[in-house]
PDB file of C-alpha atoms in Angstrom:
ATOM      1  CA  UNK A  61     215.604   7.034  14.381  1.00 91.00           C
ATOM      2  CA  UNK A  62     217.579   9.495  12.799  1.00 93.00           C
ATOM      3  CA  UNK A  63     220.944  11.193  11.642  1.00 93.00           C
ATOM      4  CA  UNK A  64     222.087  13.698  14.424  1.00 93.00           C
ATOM      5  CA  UNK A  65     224.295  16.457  13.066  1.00 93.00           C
ATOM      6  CA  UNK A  66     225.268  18.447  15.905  1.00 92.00           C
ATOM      7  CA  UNK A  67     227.975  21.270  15.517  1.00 92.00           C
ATOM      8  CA  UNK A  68     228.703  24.855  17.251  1.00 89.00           C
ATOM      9  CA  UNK A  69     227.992  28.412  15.684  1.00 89.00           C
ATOM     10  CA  UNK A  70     224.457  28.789  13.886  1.00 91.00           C
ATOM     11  CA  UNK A  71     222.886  26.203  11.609  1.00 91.00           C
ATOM     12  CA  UNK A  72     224.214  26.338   7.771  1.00 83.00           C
ATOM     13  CA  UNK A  73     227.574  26.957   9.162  1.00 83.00           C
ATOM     14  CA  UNK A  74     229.166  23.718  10.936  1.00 81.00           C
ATOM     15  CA  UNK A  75     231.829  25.115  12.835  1.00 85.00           C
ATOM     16  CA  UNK A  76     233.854  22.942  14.515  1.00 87.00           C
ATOM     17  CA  UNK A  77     233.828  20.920  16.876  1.00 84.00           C
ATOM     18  CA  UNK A  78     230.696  18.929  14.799  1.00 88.00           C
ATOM     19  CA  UNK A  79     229.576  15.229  15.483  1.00 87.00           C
ATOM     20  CA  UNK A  80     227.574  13.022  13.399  1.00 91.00           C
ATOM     21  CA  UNK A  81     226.101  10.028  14.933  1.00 92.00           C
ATOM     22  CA  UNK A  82     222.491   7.847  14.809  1.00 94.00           C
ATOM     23  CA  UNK A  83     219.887   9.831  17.281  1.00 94.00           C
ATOM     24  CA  UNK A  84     216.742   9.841  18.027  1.00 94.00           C
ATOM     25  CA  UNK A  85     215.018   9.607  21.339  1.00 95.00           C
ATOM     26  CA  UNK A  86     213.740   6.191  20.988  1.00 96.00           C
ATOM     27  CA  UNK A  87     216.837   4.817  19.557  1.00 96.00           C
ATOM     28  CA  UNK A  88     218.587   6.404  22.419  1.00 96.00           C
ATOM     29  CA  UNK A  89     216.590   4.916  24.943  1.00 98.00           C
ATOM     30  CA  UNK A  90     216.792   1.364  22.922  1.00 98.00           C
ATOM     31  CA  UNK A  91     220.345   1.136  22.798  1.00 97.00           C
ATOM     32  CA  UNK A  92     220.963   2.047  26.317  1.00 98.00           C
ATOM     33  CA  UNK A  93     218.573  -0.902  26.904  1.00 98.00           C
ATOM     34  CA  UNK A  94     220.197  -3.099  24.381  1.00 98.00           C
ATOM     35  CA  UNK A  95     224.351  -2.501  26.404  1.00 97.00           C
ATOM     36  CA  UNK A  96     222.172  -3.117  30.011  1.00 98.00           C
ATOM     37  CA  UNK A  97     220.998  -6.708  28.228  1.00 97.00           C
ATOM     38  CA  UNK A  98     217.018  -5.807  28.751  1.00 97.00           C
ATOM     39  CA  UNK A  99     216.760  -7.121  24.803  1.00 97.00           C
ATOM     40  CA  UNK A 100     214.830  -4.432  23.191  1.00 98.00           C
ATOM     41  CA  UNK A 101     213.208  -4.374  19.747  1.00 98.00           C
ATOM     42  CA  UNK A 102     212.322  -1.194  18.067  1.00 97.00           C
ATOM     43  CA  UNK A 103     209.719  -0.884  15.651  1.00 97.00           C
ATOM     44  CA  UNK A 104     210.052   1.814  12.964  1.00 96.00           C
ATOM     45  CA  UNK A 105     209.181   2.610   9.603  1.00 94.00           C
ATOM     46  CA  UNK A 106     211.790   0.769   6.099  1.00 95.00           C
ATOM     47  CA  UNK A 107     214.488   3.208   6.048  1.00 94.00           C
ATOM     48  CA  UNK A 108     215.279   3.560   2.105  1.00 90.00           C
ATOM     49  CA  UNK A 109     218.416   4.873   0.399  1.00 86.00           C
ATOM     50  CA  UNK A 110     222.209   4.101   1.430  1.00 88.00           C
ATOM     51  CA  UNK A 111     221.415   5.382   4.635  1.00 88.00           C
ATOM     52  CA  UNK A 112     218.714   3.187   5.655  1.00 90.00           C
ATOM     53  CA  UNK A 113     220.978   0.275   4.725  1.00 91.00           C
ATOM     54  CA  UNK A 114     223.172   0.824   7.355  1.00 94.00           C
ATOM     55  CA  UNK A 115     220.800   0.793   9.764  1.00 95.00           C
ATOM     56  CA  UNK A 116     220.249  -2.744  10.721  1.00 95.00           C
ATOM     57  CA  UNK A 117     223.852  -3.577  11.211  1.00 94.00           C
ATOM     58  CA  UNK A 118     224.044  -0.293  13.681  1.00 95.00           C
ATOM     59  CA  UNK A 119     221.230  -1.904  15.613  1.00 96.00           C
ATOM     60  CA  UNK A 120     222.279  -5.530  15.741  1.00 96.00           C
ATOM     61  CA  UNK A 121     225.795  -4.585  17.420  1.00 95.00           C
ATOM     62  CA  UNK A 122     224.036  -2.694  20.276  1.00 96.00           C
ATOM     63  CA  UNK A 123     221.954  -5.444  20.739  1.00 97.00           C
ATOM     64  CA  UNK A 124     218.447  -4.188  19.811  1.00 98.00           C
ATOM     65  CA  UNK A 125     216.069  -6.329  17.887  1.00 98.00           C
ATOM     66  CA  UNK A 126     214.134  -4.385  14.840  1.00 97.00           C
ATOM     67  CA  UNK A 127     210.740  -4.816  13.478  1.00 97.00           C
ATOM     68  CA  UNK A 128     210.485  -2.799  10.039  1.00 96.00           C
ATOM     69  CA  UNK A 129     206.720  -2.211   8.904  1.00 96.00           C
ATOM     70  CA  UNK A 130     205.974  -2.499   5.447  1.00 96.00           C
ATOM     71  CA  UNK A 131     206.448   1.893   5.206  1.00 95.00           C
ATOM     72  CA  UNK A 132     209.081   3.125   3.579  1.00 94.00           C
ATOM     73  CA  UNK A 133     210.640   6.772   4.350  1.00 92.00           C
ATOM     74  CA  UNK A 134     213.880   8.094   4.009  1.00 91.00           C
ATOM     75  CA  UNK A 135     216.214   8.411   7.402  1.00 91.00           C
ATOM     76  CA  UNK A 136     215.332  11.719   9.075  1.00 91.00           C
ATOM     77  CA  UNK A 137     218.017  14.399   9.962  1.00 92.00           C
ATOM     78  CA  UNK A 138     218.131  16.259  12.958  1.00 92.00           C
ATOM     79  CA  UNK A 139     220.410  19.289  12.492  1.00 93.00           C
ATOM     80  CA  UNK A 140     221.219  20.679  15.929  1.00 92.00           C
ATOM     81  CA  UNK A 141     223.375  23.990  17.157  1.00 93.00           C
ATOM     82  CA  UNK A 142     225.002  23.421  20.658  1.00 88.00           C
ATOM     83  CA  UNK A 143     225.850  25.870  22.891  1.00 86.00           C
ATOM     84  CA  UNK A 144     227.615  24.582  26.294  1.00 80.00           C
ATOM     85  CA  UNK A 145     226.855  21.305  24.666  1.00 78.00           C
ATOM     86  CA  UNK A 146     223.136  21.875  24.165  1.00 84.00           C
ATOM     87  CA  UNK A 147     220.333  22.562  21.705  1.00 87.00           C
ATOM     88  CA  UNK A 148     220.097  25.909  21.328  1.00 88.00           C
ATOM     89  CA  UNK A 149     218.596  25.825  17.517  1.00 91.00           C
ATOM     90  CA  UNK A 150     217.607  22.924  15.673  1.00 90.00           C
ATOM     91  CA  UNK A 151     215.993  21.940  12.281  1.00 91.00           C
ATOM     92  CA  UNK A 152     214.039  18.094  11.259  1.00 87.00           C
ATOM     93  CA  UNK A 153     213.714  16.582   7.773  1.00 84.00           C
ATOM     94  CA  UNK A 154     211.935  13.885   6.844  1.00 72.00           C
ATOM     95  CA  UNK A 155     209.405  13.705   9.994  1.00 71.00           C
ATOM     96  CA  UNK A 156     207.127  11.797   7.607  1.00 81.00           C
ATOM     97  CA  UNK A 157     208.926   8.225   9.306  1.00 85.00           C
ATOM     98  CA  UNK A 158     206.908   8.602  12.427  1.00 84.00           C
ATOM     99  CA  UNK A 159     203.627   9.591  10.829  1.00 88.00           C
ATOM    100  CA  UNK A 160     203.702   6.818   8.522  1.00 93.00           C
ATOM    101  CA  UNK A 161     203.321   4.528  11.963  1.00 94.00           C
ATOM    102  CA  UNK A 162     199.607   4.724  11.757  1.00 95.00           C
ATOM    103  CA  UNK A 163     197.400   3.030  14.097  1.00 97.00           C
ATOM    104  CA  UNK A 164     195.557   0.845  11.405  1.00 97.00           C
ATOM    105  CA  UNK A 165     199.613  -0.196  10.541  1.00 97.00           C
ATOM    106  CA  UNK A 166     200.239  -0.646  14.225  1.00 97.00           C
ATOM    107  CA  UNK A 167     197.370  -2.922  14.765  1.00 97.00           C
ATOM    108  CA  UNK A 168     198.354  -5.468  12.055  1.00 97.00           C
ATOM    109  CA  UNK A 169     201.110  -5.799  13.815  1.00 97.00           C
ATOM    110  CA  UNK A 170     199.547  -6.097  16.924  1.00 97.00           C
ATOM    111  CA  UNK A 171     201.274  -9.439  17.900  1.00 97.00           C
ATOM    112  CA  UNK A 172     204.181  -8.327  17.983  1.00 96.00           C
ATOM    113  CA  UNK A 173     203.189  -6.254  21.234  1.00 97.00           C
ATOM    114  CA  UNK A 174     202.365  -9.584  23.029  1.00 96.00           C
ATOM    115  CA  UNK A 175     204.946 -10.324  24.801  1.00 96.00           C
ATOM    116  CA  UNK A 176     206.967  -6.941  25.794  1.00 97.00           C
ATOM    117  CA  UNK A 177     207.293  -6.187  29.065  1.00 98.00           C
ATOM    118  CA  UNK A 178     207.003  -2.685  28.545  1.00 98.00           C
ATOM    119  CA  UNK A 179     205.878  -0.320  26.009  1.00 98.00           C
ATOM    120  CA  UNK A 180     207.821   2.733  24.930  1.00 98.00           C
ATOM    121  CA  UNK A 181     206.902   5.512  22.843  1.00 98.00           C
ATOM    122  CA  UNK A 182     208.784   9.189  22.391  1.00 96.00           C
ATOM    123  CA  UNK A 183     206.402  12.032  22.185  1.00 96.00           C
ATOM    124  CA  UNK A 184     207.621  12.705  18.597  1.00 92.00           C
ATOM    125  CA  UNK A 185     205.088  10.281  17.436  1.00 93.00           C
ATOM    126  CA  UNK A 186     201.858  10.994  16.148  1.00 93.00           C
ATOM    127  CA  UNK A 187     198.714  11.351  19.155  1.00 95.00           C
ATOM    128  CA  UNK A 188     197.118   8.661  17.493  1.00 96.00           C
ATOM    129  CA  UNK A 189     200.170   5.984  17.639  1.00 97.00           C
ATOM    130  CA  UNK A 190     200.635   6.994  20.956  1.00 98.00           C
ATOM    131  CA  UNK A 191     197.422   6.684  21.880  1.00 98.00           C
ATOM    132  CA  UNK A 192     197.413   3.209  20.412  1.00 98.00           C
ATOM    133  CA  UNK A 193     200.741   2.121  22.011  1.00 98.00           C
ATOM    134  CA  UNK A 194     198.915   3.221  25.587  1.00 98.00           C
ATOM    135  CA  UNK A 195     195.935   1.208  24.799  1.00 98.00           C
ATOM    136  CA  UNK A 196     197.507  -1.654  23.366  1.00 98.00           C
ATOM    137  CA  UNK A 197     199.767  -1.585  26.780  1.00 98.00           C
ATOM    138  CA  UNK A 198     196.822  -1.220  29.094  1.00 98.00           C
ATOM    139  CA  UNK A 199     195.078  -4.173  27.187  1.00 98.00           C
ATOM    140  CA  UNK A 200     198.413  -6.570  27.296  1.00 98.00           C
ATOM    141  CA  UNK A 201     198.673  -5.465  31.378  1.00 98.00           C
ATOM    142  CA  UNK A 202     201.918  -3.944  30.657  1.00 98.00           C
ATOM    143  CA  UNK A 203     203.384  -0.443  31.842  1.00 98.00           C
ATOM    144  CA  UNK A 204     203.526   2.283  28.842  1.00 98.00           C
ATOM    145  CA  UNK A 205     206.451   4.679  29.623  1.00 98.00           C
ATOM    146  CA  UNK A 206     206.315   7.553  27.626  1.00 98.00           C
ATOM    147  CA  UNK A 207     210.032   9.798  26.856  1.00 98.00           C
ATOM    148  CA  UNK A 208     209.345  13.936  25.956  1.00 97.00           C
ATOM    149  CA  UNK A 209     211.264  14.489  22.921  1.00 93.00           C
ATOM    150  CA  UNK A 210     211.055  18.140  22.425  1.00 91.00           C
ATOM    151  CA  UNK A 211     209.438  21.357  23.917  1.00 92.00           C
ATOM    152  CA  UNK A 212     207.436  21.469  20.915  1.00 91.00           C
ATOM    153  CA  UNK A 213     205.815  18.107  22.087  1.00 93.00           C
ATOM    154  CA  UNK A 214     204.218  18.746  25.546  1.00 96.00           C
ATOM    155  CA  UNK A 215     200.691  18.230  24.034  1.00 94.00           C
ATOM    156  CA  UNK A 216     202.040  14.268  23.355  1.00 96.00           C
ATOM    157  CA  UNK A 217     202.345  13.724  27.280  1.00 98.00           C
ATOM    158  CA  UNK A 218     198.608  13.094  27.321  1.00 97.00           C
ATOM    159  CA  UNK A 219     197.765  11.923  24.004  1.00 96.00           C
ATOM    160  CA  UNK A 220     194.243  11.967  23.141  1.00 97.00           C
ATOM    161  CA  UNK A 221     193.743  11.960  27.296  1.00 97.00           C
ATOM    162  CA  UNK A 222     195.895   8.838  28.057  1.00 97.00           C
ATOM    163  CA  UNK A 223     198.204   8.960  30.718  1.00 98.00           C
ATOM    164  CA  UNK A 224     201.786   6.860  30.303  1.00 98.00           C
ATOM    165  CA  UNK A 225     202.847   4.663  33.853  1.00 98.00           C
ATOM    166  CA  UNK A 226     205.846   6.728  33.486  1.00 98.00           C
ATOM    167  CA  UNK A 227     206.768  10.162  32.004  1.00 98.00           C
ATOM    168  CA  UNK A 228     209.992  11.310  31.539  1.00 98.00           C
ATOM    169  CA  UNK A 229     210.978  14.617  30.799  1.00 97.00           C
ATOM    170  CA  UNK A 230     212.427  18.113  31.471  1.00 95.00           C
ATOM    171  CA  UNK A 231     211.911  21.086  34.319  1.00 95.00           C
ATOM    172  CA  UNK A 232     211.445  23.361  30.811  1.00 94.00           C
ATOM    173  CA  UNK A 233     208.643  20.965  29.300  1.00 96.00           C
ATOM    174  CA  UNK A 234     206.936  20.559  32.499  1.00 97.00           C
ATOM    175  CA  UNK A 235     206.552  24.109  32.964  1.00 97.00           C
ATOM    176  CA  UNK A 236     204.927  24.186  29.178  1.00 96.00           C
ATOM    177  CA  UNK A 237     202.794  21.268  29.988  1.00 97.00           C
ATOM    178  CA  UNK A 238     201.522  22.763  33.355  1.00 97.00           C
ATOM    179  CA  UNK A 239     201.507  26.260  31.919  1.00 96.00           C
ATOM    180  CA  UNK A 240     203.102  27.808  34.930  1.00 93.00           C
ATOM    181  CA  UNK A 241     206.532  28.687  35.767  1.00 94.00           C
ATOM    182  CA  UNK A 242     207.592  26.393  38.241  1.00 93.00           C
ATOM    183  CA  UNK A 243     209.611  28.301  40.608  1.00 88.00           C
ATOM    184  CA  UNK A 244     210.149  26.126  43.577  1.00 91.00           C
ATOM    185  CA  UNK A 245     210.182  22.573  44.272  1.00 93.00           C
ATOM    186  CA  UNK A 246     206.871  22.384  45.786  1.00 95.00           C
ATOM    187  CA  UNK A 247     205.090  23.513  42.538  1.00 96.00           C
ATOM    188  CA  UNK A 248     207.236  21.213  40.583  1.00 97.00           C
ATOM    189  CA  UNK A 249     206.233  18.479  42.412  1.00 98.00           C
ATOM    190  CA  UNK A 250     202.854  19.230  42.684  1.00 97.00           C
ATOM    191  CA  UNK A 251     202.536  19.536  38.552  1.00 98.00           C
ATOM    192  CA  UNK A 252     204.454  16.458  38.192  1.00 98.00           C
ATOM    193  CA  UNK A 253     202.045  14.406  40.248  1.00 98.00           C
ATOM    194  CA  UNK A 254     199.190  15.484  37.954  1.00 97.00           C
ATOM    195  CA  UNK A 255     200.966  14.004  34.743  1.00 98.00           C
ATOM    196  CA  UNK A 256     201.407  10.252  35.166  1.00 98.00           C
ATOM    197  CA  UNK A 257     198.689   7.681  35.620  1.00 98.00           C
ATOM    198  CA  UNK A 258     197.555   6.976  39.180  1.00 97.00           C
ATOM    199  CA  UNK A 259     199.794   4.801  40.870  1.00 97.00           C
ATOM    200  CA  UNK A 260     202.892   6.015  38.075  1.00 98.00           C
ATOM    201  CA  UNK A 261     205.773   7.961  38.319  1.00 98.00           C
ATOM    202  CA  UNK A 262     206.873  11.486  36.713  1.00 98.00           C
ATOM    203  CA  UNK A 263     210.822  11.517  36.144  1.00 98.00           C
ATOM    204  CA  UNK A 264     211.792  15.210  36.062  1.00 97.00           C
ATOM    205  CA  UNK A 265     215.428  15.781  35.152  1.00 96.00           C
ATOM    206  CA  UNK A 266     217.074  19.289  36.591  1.00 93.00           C
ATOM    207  CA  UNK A 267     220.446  19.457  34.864  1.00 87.00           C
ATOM    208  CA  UNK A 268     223.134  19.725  37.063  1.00 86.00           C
ATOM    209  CA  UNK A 269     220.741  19.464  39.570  1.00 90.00           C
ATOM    210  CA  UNK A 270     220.357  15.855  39.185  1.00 93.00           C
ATOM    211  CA  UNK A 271     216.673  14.271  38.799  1.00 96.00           C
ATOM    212  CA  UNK A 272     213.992  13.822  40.699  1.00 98.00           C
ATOM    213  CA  UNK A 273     211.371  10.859  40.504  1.00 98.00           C
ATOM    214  CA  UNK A 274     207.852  11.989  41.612  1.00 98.00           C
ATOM    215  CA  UNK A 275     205.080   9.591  42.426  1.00 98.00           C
ATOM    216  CA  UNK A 276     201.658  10.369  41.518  1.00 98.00           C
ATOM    217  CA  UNK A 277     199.909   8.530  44.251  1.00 97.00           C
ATOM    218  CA  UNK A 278     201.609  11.741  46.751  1.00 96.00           C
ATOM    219  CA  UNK A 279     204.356   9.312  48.268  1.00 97.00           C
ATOM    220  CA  UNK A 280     208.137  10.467  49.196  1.00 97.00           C
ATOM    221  CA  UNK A 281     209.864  11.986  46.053  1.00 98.00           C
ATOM    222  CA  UNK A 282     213.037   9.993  44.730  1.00 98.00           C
ATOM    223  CA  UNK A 283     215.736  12.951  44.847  1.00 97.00           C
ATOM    224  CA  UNK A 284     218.603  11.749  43.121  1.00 96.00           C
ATOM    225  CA  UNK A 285     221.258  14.776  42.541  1.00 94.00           C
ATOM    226  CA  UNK A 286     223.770  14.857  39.962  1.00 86.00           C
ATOM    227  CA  UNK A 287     226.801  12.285  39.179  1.00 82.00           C
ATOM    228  CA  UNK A 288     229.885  14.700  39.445  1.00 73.00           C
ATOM    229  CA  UNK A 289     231.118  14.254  35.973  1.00 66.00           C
ATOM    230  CA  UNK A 290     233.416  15.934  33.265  1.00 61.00           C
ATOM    231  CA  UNK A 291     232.982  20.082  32.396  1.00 60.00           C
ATOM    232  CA  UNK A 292     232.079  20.359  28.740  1.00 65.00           C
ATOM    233  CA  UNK A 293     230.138  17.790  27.033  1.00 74.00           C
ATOM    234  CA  UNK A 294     227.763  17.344  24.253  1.00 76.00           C
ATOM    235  CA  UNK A 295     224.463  16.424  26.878  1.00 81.00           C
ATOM    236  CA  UNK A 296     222.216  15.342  23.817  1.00 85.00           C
ATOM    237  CA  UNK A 297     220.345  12.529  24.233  1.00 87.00           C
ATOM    238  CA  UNK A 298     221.589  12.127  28.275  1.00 92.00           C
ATOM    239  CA  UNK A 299     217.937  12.143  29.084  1.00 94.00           C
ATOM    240  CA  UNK A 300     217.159   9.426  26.617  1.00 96.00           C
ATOM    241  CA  UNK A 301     220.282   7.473  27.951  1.00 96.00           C
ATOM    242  CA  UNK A 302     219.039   8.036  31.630  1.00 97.00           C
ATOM    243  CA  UNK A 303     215.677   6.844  30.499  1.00 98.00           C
ATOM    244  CA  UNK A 304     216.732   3.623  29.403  1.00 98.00           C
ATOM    245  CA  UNK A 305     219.176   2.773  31.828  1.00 98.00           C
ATOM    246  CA  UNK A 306     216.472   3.520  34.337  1.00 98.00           C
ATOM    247  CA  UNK A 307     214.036   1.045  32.580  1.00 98.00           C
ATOM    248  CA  UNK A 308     216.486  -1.583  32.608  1.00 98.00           C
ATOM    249  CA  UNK A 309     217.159  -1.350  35.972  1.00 98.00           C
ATOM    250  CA  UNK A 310     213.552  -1.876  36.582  1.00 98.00           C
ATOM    251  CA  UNK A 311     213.111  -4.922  34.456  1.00 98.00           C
ATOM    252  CA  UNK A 312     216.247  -6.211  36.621  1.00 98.00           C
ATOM    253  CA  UNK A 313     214.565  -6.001  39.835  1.00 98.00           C
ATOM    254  CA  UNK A 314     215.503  -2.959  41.466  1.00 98.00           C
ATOM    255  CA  UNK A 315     213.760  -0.968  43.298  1.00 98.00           C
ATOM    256  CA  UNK A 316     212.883   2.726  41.961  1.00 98.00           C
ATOM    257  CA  UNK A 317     216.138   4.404  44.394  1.00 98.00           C
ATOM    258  CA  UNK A 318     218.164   2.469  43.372  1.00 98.00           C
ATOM    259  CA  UNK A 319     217.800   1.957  40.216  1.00 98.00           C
ATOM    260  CA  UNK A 320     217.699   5.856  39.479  1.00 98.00           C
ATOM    261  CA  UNK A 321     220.873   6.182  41.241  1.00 97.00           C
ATOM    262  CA  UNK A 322     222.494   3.395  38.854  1.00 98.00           C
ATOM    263  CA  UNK A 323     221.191   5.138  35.575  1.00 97.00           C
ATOM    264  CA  UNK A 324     222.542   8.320  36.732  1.00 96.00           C
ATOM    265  CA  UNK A 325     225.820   7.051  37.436  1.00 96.00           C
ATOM    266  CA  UNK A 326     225.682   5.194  34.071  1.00 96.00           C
ATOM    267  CA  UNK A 327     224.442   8.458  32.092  1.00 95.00           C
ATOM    268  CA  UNK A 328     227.792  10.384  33.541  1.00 93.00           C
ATOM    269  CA  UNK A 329     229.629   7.747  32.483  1.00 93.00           C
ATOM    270  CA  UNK A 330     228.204   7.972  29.030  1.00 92.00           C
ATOM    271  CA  UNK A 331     228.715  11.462  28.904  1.00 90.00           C
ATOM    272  CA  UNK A 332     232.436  11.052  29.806  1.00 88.00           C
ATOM    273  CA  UNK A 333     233.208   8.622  27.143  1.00 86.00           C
ATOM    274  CA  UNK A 334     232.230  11.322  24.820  1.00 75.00           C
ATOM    275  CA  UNK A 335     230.266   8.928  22.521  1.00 62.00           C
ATOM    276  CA  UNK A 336     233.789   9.096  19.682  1.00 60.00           C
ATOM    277  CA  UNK A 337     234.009   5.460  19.461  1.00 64.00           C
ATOM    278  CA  UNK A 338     232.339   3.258  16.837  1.00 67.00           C
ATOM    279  CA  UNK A 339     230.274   1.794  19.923  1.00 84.00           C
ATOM    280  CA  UNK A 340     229.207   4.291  22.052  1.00 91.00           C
ATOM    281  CA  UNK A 341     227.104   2.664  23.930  1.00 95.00           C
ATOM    282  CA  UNK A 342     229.284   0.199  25.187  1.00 95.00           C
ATOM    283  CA  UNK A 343     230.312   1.681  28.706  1.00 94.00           C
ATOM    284  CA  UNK A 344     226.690   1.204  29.555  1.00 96.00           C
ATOM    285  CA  UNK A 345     227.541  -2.517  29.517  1.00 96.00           C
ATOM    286  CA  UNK A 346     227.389  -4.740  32.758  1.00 91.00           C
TER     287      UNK A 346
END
């Protein structure tokens, strides 16, 4: 989890229009699941300081349950420039929150695992803890989808040579992970194939393009093109949302189609409300 302070012109200078909001690609991806009714619970570190106080009433309204492990770290900040409503330079602080989720933590809490239908990790955690999360997963006979946080993470989408059920992430941080450029569709497809574990699913978003969901088992690719939405709009954390929505969707019973078409058309809708209410993620609601 953290505190998202996004703004236009270059970082140190804030120039209007800024937004500051809770972030974070997990948190993203829980509270989408939380407004769909899927019933969530995110595990993170004890936020300290007047920050981290505010943090379990945040979660409760949107519906997501919380396990705190007995860690304490303060709330990280993720200070963002936008151009065209996107990242184009970006500074953390206080990363120490995800490191402090250690395996040996992870597996006293072990039980807690037990009953989740899914597992879901961002690759801004540690290799270990993901690792972990994958084997714990496999061992419970549960899917572990795994969400690309940043560019900077593409080394996460296999950590310590696991492979996630599904993987969700960019056409940019594909490329890195396959170390080629990715031209055409063909090669796209045939690098996303190689990513998730046999019999999963690659999730490749293309912008305003749309998305396209690529078996690895070399069955017909899900296209799914873009939701004609509004022009200008702050597109941070759309994957995450899109991720979530598509989970849920899932763990109602639809089938993959569909139930990419229905996050899509719940992501635009996200994006159009702008997120400037106290509940953001309420138009994702049923």
């Amino acid at each position: 989890m953290t505190l998202d302070f996004l703004h236009e012109g270059p970082l140190g200078d804030g120039r209007d229009p800024a937004v500051l909001r809770w972030g974070g690609v997990a948190h993203n991806a829980a509270c989408a699941l939380g407004a769909r009714g899927a019933r969530p619970t995110f595990v993170t570190a004890e936020y300290a300081g007047e920050l981290g106080a505010a943090v379990g009433g945040h979660l409760a309204h949107n519906r997501v349950g919380w396990l705190r492990l007995p860690v304490r770290s303060n709330l990280p900040v993720f200070h963002a420039q936008l151009v065209d409503g996107s990242v184009a330079d970006k500074r953390f602080f206080a990363a120490q929150a995800q490191s402090l989720l250690s395996p040996a933590l992870l597996d006293r809490f072990r039980g807690a695992f037990e009953d989740a239908s899914v597992i879901v990790a961002g690759t801004d955690s540690e290799a270990g803890t993901l690792a972990w999360l994958a084997d714990t997963a496999h061992a419970l006979g549960v899917p572990f989808w795994l969400l690309s946080a940043d560019p900077n993470t593409v080394a996460q989408l296999r950590p310590d040579g696991r492979s996630a059920d599904l993987v969700a992430l960019n056409r940019h941080e594909l490329a890195l992970w396959a170390e080629e450029e990715l031209t055409g569709r063909d090669e796209l497809v045939k690098a996303a194939r190689r990513l998730p574990a046999p019999g999963g699913h690659c999730l490749v978003t293309l912008g305003e393009l749309g998305s396209l969901l690529v078996p690895a088992d070399g069955s017909e690719v899900v296209v799914q093109p873009a939701v004609a939405g509004p022009g200008e709009v702050v597109t941070v954390g759309a994957g995450d949302v899109l991720f979530g929505c598509l989970l849920a969707g899932r763990l109602a019973g639809l089938e993959w189609a569909p139930a990419l078409k229905q996050a899509s058309e719940l992501t635009t809708g996200f994006l159009a409300a702008g997120g400037d209410g106290a509940s953001p993620y309420d138009v994702l609601s049923p």
